[in-house]
XYZ file of C-alpha atoms in Angstrom:
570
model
C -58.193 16.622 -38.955
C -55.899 13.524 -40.411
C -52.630 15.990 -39.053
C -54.572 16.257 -35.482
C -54.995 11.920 -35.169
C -51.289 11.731 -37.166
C -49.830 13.588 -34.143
C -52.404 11.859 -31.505
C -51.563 8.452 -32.898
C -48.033 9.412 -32.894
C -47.871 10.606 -29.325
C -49.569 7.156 -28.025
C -47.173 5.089 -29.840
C -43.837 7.387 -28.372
C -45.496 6.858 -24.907
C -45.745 3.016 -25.569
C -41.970 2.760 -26.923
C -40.639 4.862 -23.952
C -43.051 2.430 -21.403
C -41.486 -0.726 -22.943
C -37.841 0.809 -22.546
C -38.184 1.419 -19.235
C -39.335 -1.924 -18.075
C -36.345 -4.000 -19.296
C -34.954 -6.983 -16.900
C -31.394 -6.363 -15.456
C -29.635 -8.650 -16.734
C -25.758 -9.457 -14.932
C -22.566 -9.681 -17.267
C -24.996 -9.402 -20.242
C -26.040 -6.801 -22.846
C -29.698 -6.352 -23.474
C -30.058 -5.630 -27.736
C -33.241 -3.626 -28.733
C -34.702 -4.911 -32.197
C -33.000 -4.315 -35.095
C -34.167 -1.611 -36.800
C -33.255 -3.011 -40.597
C -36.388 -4.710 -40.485
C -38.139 -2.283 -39.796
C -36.137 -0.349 -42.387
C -37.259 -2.837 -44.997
C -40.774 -2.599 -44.312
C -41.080 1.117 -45.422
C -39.620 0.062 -48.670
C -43.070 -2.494 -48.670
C -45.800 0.202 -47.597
C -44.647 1.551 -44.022
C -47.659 3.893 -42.768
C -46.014 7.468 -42.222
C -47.040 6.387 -38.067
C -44.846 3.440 -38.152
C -42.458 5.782 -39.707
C -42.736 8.624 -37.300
C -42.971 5.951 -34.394
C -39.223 4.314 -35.503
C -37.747 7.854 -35.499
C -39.348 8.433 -32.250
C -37.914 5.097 -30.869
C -34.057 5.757 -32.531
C -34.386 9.120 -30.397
C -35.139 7.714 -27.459
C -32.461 5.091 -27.746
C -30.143 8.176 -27.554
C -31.338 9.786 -24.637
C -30.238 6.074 -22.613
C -26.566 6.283 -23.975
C -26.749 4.064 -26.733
C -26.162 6.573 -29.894
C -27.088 4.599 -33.240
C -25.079 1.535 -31.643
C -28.871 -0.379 -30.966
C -26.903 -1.532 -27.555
C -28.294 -0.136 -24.437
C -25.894 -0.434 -21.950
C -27.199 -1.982 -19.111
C -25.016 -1.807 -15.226
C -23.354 -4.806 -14.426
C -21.555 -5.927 -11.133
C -18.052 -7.701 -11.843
C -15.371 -9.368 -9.826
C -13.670 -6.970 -7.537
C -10.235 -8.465 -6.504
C -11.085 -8.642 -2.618
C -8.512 -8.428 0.519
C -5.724 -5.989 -0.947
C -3.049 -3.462 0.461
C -3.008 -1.740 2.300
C -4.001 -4.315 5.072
C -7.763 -4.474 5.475
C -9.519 -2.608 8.489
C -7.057 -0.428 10.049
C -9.401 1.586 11.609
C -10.136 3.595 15.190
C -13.098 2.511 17.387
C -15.202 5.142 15.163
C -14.512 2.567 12.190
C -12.673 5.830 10.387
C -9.595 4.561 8.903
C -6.472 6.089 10.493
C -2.530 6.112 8.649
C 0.582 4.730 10.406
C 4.032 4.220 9.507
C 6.792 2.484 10.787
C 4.819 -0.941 11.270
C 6.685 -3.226 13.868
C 5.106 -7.255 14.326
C 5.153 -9.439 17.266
C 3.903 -13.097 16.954
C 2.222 -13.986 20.092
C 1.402 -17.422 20.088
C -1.526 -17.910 17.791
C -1.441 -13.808 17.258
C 0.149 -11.411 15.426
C 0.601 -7.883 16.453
C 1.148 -5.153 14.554
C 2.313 -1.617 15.497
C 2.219 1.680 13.931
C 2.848 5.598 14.628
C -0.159 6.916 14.321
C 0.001 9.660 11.592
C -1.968 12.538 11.887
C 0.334 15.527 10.150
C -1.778 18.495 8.682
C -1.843 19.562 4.959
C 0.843 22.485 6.520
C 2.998 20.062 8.588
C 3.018 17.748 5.429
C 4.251 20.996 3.238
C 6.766 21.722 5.986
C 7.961 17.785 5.940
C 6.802 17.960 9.770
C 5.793 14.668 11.427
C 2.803 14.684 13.493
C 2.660 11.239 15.524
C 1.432 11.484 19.134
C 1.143 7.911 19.859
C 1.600 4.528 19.442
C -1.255 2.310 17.917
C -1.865 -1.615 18.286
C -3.764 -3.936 16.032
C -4.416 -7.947 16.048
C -4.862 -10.441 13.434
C -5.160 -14.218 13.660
C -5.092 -14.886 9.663
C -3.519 -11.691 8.252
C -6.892 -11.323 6.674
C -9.060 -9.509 9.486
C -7.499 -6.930 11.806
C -8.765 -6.041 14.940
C -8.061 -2.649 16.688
C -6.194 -3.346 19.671
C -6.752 0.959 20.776
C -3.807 3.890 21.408
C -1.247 1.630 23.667
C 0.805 5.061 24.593
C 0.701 8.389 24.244
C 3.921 10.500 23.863
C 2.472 12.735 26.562
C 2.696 10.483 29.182
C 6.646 9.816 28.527
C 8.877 12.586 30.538
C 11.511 12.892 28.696
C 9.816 13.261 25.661
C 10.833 16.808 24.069
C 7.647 16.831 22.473
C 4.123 15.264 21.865
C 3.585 14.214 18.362
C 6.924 11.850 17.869
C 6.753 8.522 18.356
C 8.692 7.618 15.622
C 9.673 4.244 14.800
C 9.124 1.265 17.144
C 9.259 -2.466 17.872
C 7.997 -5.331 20.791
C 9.190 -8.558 22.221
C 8.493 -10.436 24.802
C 10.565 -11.534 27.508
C 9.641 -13.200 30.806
C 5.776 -12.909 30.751
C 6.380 -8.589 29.918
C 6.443 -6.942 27.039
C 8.700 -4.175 25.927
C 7.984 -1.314 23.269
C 11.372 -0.063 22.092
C 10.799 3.204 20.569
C 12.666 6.534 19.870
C 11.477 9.979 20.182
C 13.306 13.566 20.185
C 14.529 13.823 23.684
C 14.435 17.240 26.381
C 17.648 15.568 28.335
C 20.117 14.616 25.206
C 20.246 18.464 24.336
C 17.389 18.196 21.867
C 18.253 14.818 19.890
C 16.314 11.682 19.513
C 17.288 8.778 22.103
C 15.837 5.206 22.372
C 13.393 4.567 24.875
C 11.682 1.162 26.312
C 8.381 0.979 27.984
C 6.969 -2.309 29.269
C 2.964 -3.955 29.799
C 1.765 -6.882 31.127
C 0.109 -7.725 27.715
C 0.909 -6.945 24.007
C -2.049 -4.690 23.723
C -0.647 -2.170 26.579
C -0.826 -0.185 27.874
C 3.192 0.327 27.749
C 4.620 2.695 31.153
C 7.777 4.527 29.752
C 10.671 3.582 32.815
C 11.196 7.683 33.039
C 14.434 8.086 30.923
C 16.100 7.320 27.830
C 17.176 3.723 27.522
C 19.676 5.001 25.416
C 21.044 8.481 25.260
C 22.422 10.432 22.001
C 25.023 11.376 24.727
C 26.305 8.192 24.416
C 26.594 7.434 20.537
C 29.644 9.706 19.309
C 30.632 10.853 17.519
C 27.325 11.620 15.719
C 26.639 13.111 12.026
C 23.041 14.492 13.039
C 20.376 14.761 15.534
C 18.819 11.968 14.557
C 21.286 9.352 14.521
C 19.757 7.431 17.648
C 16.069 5.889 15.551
C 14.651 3.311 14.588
C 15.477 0.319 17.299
C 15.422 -3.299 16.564
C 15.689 -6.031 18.942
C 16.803 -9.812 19.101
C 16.386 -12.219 21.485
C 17.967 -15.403 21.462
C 20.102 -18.340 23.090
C 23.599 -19.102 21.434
C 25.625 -22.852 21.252
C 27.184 -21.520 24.986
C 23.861 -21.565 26.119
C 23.844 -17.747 27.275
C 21.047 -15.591 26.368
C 21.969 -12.819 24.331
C 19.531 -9.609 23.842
C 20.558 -7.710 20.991
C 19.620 -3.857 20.888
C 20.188 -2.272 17.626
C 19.710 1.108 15.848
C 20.309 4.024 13.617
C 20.054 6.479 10.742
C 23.188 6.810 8.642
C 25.187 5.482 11.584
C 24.736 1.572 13.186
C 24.745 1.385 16.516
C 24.198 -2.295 18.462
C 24.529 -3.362 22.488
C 23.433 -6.008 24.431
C 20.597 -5.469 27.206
C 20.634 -6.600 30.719
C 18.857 -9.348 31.545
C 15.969 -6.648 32.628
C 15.545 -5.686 29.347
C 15.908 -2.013 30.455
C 19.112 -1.439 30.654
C 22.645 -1.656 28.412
C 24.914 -4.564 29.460
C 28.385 -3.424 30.546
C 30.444 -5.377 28.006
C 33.739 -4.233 28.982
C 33.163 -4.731 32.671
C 34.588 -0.869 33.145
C 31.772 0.249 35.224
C 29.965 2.657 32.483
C 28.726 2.443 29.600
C 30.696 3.932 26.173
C 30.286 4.053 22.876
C 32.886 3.151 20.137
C 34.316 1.133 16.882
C 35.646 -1.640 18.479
C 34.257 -4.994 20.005
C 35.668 -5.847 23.588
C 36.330 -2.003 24.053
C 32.917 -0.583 24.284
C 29.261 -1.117 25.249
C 27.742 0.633 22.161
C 29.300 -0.866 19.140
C 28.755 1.272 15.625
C 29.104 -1.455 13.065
C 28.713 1.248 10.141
C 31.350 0.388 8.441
C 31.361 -1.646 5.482
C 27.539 -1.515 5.645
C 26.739 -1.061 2.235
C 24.211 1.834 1.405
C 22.521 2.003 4.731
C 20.387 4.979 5.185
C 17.968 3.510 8.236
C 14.878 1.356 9.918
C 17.234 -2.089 10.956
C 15.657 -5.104 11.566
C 17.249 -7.937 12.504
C 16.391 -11.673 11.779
C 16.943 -14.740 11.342
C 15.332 -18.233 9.516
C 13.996 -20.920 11.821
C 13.175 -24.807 11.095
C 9.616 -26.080 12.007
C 10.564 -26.428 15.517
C 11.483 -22.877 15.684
C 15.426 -23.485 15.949
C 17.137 -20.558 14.488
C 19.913 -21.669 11.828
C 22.119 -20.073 9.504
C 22.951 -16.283 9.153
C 21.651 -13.376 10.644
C 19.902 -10.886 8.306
C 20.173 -7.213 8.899
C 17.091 -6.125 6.687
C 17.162 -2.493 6.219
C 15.967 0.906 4.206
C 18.645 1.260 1.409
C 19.553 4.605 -0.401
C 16.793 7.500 -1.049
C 14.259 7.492 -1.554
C 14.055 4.360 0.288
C 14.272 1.330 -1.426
C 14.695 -2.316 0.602
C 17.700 -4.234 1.175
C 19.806 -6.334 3.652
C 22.803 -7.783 4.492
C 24.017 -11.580 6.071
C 26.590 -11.841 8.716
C 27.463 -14.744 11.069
C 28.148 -12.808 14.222
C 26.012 -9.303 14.871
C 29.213 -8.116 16.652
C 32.162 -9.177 14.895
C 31.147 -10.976 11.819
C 31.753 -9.705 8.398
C 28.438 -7.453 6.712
C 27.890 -9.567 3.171
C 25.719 -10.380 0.239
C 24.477 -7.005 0.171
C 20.804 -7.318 -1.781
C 18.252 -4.655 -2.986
C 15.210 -6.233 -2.724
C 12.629 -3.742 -3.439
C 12.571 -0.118 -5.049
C 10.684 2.492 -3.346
C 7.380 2.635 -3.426
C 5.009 5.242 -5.608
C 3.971 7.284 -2.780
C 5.659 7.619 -0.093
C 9.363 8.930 0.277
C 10.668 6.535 3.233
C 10.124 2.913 4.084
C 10.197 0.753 7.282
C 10.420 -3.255 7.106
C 9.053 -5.990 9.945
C 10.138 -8.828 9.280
C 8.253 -12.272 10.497
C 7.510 -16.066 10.417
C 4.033 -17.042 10.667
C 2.251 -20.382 10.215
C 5.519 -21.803 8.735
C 6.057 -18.673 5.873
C 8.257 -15.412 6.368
C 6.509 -11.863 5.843
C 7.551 -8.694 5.360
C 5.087 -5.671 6.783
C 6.012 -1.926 5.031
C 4.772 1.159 4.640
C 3.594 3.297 1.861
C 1.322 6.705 1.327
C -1.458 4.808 -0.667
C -4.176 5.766 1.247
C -6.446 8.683 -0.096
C -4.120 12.101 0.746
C -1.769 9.515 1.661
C 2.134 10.698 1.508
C 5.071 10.406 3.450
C 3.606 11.862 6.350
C 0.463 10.103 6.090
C 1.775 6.281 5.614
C -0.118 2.841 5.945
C 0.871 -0.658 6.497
C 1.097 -3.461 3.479
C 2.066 -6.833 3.659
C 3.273 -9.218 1.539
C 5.166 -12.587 1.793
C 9.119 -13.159 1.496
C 10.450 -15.887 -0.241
C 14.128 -17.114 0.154
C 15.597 -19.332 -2.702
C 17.870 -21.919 -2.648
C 20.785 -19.930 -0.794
C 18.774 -18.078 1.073
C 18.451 -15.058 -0.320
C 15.653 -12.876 -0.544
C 14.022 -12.839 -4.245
C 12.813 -9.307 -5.841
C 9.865 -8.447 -5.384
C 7.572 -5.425 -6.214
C 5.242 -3.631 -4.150
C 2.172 -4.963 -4.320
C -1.548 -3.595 -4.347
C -3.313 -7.000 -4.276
C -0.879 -7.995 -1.693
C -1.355 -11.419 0.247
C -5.054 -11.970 -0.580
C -6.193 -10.036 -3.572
C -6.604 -11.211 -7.026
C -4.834 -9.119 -10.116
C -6.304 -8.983 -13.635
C -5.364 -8.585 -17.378
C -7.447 -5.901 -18.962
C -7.145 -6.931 -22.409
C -8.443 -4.610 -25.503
C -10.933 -6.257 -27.775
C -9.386 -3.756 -30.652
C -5.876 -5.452 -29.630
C -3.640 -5.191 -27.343
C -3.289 -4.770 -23.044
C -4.054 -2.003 -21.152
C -0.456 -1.315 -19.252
C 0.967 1.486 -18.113
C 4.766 2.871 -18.886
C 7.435 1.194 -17.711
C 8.768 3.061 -14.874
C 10.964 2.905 -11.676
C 10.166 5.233 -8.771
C 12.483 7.665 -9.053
C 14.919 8.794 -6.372
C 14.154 12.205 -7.320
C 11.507 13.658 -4.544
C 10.361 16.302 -7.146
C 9.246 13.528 -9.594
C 6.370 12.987 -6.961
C 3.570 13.001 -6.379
C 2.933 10.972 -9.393
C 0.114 12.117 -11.019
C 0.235 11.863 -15.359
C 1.643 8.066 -15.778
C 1.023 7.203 -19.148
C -1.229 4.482 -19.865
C -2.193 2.520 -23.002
C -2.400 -0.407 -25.328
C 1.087 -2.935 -24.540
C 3.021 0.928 -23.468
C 5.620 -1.784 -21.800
C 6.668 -5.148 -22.439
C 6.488 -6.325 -18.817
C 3.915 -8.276 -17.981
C 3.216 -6.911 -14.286
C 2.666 -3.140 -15.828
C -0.738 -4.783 -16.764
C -2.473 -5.956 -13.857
C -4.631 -4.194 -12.179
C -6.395 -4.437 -9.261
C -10.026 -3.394 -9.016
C -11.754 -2.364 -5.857
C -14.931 -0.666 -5.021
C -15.885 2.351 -6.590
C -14.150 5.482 -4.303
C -16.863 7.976 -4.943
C -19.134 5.581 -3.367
C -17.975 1.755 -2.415
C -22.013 0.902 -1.493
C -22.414 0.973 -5.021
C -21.769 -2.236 -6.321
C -21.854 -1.190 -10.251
C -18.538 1.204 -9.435
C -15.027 0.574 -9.452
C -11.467 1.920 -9.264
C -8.878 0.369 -11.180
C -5.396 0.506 -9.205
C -2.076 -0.731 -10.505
C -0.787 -3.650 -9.419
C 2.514 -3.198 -8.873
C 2.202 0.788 -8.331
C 0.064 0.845 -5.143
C -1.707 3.935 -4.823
C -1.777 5.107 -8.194
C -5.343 4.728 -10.151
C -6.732 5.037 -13.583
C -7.824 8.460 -13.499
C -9.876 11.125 -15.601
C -8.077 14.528 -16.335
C -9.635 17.549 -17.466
C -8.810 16.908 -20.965
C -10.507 13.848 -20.914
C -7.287 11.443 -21.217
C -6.858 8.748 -18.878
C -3.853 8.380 -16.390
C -2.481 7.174 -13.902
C -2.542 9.388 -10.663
C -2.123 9.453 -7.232
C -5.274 10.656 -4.940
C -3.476 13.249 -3.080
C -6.211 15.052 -1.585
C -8.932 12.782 -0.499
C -11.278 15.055 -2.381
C -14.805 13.838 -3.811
C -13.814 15.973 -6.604
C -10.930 13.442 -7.300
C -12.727 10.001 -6.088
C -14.932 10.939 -8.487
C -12.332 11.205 -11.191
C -11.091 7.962 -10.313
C -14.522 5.954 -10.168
C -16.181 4.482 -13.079
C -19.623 2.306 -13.706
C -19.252 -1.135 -15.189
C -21.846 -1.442 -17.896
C -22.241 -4.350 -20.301
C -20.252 -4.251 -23.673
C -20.824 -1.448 -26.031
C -20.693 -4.017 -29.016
C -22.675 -6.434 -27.601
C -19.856 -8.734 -27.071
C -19.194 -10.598 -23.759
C -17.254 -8.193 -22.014
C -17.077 -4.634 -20.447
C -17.312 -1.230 -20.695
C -16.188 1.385 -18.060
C -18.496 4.606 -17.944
C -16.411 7.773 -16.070
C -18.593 7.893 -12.905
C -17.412 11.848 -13.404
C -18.873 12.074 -17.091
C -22.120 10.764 -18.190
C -22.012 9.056 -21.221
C -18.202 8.857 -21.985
C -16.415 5.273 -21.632
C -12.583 4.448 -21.058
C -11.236 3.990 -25.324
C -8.391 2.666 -26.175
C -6.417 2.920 -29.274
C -2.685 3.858 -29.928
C -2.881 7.416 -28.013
C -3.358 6.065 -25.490
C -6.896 5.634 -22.652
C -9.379 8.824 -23.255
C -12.881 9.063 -22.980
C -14.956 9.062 -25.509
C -18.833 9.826 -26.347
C -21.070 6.917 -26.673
C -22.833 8.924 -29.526
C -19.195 9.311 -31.738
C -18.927 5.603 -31.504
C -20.842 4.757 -34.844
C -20.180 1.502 -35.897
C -18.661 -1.759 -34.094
C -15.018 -1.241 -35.147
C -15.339 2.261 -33.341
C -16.925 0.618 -30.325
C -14.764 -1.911 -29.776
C -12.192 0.121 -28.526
C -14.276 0.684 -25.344
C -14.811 -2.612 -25.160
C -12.307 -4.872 -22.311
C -12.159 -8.769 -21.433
C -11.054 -9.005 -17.608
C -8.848 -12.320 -16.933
């Protein structure tokens, strides 16, 4: 009978314990601590009844079953700073709200406005295996602040141009505005030029098109010889501007491997006959040709030109002319100054940024806006991003003193976003290796960076950006932690259980999952935070001099042990 009301007594006081557990307040950035049990430790030393005794056991076991071990810290979910507005741009979506990639961005400033324009990517798992491109048109969007980007729709289809020799490349592009019209300046592989690419101009009324191809080539690959591939004729840039003789000059330039420039008609459609010889050619000289290749003495130019040039607050153009460009492979950025885009002397060659983790090539805009320069680029950061599947970044240029372009990195909190220190209560930063993207297309995809406690002594290697959790962003409690200067490339749970850096190539839920993890308040009580694996219940981020792993809350016995899945976020 005194067994039977042990166990009775025992049962009501388990159901009690569990009852109180459950009904804890959420508390934000805090850790709630259950009562220490060394008082209660103490007390069986003084007469504990055997119920008390059975009842504390009871209570330490169900203190397990929430993830706290023998820690006496539940961990309780906790919603922390994400680091807002990052890169790639915010809101490039189609009118389903699904977010679409495109490369090759190209920016007009109309006004108050700035456009942007992409390819719009759409290459297959095969196609991106085969290094096939798969762009069928040209997308628009609009932005008043760089912040918020509106979808401006498709603003034309390769189908609808006649010369086309297919439907799915419209490669590289860029629009101006001349005379209340626009003009798209594009290139695409072209049925008339036995099978090469060409450059092509459409025109609109407005910026947001749609753009009516004028029915042929602007400018055919039959013109540019010799040639060293197919694809020679890419990539246009154009310039518009008034010189000290007061003549309007429209610049026309292009290539891959080989620079090619001209001047346009005052029509904008057409190649100005420089020479006055009644056709146009092609050659290496100024005064003797139409078509101009300026390669030489172009240091490391592979392709994407864009030419530009600094303006005061009155938007007077002054000093050189920049010839910003993708450098060497894989494509890193660079440029070079000249005084005259014809005759003048290609100098102060710079490399301004390596290439990017994810994405093999890389196209430039560059633009003045509300009185500061940007540059727009492209990268594969996107979820199955690549080099096939690209979207747009920004991030702002500054010139120093002599007005050249200073380094800079690619950036995943880009114009808007805020980067932050993970710092190790055990001592130390969480940063990964030191690394430059290599030039070496079989180092990629990325996808086993090492990371650890202060694994470089450069300061960048240890921000990190964090966003909303990818296995599910509605869920305010999850995150994903993205380097800062390695866009694209996340904190990441392997099989083994380490923790990496690693590019989602797939899009999978499989691998969001794997790169999502809960914020929950400090394992050792402290003020700061612990990151759960959203893929494995019960194992948090630990650092120590391996390296990140997971670990089991229930194998971290004591505070030392905790600590090392404990982080402060500055």
């Amino acid at each position: 009978m005194k067994n039977k009301l042990r166990i009775l007594l025992t049962i009501a006081l388990c159901l009690s314990v569990l009852t109180g557990c459950s009904s804890g307040t959420t508390v934000d950035n805090a850790s709630q601590v259950v009562p220490d049990a060394t008082a209660e430790t103490e007390k069986s030393e003084t007469g504990k009844t055997e119920t008390e005794k059975a009842g504390t056991e009871e209570s330490e076991t169900e203190k397990a079953g929430t993830g706290s071990g023998d820690t006496g810290i539940v961990p309780e979910e906790i919603v922390i700073e994400k680091s807002g507005l990052t890169n790639p741009i915010a809101n490039l979506r189609d009118e389903n709200g699904d977010i679409v990639y495109g490369g090759d961005p190209a920016v007009y400033v109309d006004n108050d406005t700035v456009y942007l324009y992409t390819g719009h990517d759409m290459s297959t798992d095969k196609e991106v295996s085969e290094a096939a491109y798969h762009i069928p048109e040209y997308l628009c969007y609009s932005s008043k602040d760089l912040r918020e980007w509106n979808y401006e729709g498709v603003v034309m289809k390769m189908t609808d141009v006649e010369w086309a020799g297919d439907s799915k490349s419209a490669w590289a592009s860029q629009v101006i505005k001349h005379d209340d019209k626009y003009y798209l300046y594009y290139c695409s592989w072209d049925k008339t030029s036995r099978k090469k690419q060409s450059i092509g101009v459409a025109v609109a009324d407005c910026p947001t098109g749609p753009f009516t191809d004028i029915g042929k080539p602007l400018v055919s690959a039959l013109l540019t010889k010799p040639e060293s591939n197919a694809w020679n004729d890419i990539d246009p840039t154009v310039w518009v501007e008034t010189g000290e003789d007061g003549e309007e000059h429209r610049y026309l330039a292009w290539g891959n491997s080989l620079f090619y420039i001209c001047e346009l008609n005052e029509d904008m459609i057409s190649v100005k006959d420089l020479n006055g010889d009644g056709e146009i050619t092609g050659g290496f000289k100024a005064g003797e040709c139409d078509i101009l290749n300026r390669t030489m003495n172009l240091t490391n130019y592979t392709e994407a030109p864009w030419i530009y040039r600094r303006s005061d607050e009155e938007g007077n153009y002054y000093g050189d002319y920049y010839l910003f460009y993708a450098t060497e492979w894989r494509e890193s950025m660079g440029y070079v100054r000249t005084d005259d885009l014809f005759t003048g002397e290609w100098r102060d060659y710079r490399k301004f940024m390596d290439p990017t983790a994810t994405c093999n090539t890389n196209h430039e805009a560059i633009f003045d806006f509300n009185g500061k320069t940007y540059m727009m680029y492209h990268d594969g950061s996107m979820p199955g991003g690549n080099g096939y599947r690209r979207s747009a970044c920004l991030q702002e240029i500054i010139f120093d003193e002599n007005g050249d372009v200073e380094f800079m990195e690619e950036s995943a909190s880009g114009l808007y976003g805020k980067a932050f220190e993970l710092s190790c209560t055990n001592g130390g930063e969480v940063r990964h290796e030191e690394f430059i993207c290599s030039s070496d297309d079989k180092a990629y995809p990325y996808t086993d960076v090492p990371v650890g406690k202060n694994l470089s002594e450069k300061e960048k290697d240890g921000l990190w950006v964090i966003t909303a959790g990818k296995s599910d962003p509605d869920d305010e409690t999850l995150i994903s932690i993205e380097a800062e200067n390695k866009t694209g490339l996340f904190l990441t749970v392997k099989n083994d259980n380490t923790v990496v850096l690693s590019q989602d190539t797939d899009a999978s839920a499989e691998t969001a999952l794997a790169q999502t993890f809960k914020t929950v308040s400090a394992l050792d009580g402290s003020d700061g935070v612990s990151f759960e694996s959203a893929a494995n219940e019960g194992m948090y981020i630990y650092a120590d001099d391996n390296g990140l792993t997971l670990k089991n809350i229930d194998e971290m016995t004591d505070e030392k042990t905790r600590s090392g899945a404990v982080f402060i976020i500055e």
